[in-house]
Every structure is written in C-alpha cells, then in structure tokens.
C-alpha cells in the first residue's frame, strides 16, 4: 500500500517504517515419551523413586526439552494464571527482561519470581523514602547541605552518577537498540545502588530525583506500578535538583517528560588504575583524570603511592614502565 501511494504521488516515501524488528519465538517446557515420542501433558507425568520424571501410566522415562509453544505439545502457559499470581506488570516486565525481542524466549515460570521480588523492592524503596522524608525533611536546604559528612557526599554522588548513567543506557536501549532486556537490567542495577546508598542519601533531593527518574522509566514496562508509585511520590515536595527537569507531581506518571540526561555528571574526576610489578598484580590506585593522561605524572603518582612505596622501594631496579594507551593499567619491569 505504501509503495502504491508513493507511485501515484500521494505518499511521501516508499517505506513506511525505518526498520524491521523481527520478533523471536517463545519456547516452553515440553514433555515427551522417550519410547513413543508422544507429547505429554503435565498431568500425565509424575516423579519416580529417584526424583526423575516418568510417564505415570507406563512408568517409562520422560524426555524434557524446550520447544515452540503450541496446543499440540501441551507446553503453553495461560497468562491469566501468571497475572492472577503475580500481576500484569510482573508478567510484562518478565517477558521484556527474559530475552531480547528478536531472540528466542525460553519461558521459565520459576524465574518470574525474581522479577516480582525486584518490583516489590522498588515499592519498598519508594515507601521508605517517603517515610524518611516526612520525618527528616529540612526546611533549610542550605543548612542541610552544610551538615553532610564526606561519606554522605560520596553516597549522594554515587546516586547522582548512577541515575544519569541509567538514564543514558535505558534511553538508548528503548530508543535506538530495542534491547528491552538491557533496559530492565539497568533499572535493576540502579535500584540496587539506591538500596545500598539509602541509609546515607535516602532523604536527599538527589535521591528523590533518582527515584522519580526510575519510576518514569519503569512505567514503560510496569505501568500500573509506575502510576501507583508516582502517586506515592507526590507526597514529597518537587526537587530543585535540576533546573532542566520539571516534575509535574500533581499529574500522572504518563504526563511526565522523559528524565533529562546531564552528561557532565558522568565525567569522572578519578580513575582506578591497576599496578603490575614484574608481571604480578599488586593492587589498584585511584588517580585524578588529568594525572592519568600524562605518562610521566602517572608514573610519579604511582611510585609515590602506598602501593608504590611497598612494592617499588628501590626505583633503580625499574627497567621499563609500561602504560597502554587505554590507561587500564601501569606495569613496572624490573631487573632480574
């Protein structure tokens, strides 16, 4: 139709779509009689004396494989059973997480529990944050910032970096790569970091911004949970963390703009560089980025570090210093 409309001068282009995304098949756990090859229903199979699966009627062993879901193979899964037990959001997120859309998805009803537990943890993160903010919220943000310890500041920095790193990766996964499983995985990593940093950064406005960003991204895969959590977060005052990100807290999560990426946050001030001495790994040092860019400065910094003093007390034994262009390590070759 698109080609026809283009040929008669109505359509603007021949191809209506930019790319073709071929959907993979869903494979289910399939049972077959080892002697006849007949497809068996789960009701026809039981456990033997040693725990192996056998055909109940004959006592013969059963072959277990994963094949394309079909009625004839009796390996289909009723979505209503999954939804009744875990909810539609868990089922949807599991399908997106289990495999890339173009790959074969091997259905495993047991592993869906992992996705369900993750969504429950996100629920807990939001409710714990709201409760903590109600108790500890400061009416003077400047005074609250002054009271932060170095450990608190580091924790807040970790949250901020993880938030923008996840915004970047999830945006690319949804918009460019269609790797929805990667997007879910990255959101899981962000929620794990938030759980780790919550004791120190849990009442800070950066933590609120990270949660709001996570909820908006999560609502693509789990819209019911996303809508509910956004409503819960409306109890927390809008954050002044980022002037380019405007939260419409009194509207639904589906009325929000996509989280704004701040590339400057992802610019690291330091890098961890492993040290090798005579071919053996001796540890890693944290080096400022500007020093790591210079071979001479990196060498001096390494030698003056605690690791350098411990393993290279005699600089005269150094024959050669090896620094790859990737700056992923620094090696010292010693006299034999």
PDB file of C-alpha atoms in Angstrom, residues 49 115 253:
ATOM      1  CA  UNK A  49      11.646 -43.064  43.133  1.00  0.00           C
ATOM      2  CA  UNK A 115      11.300 -10.018  38.586  1.00  0.00           C
ATOM      3  CA  UNK A 253       3.442   9.420  35.560  1.00  0.00           C
TER       4      UNK A 253
END
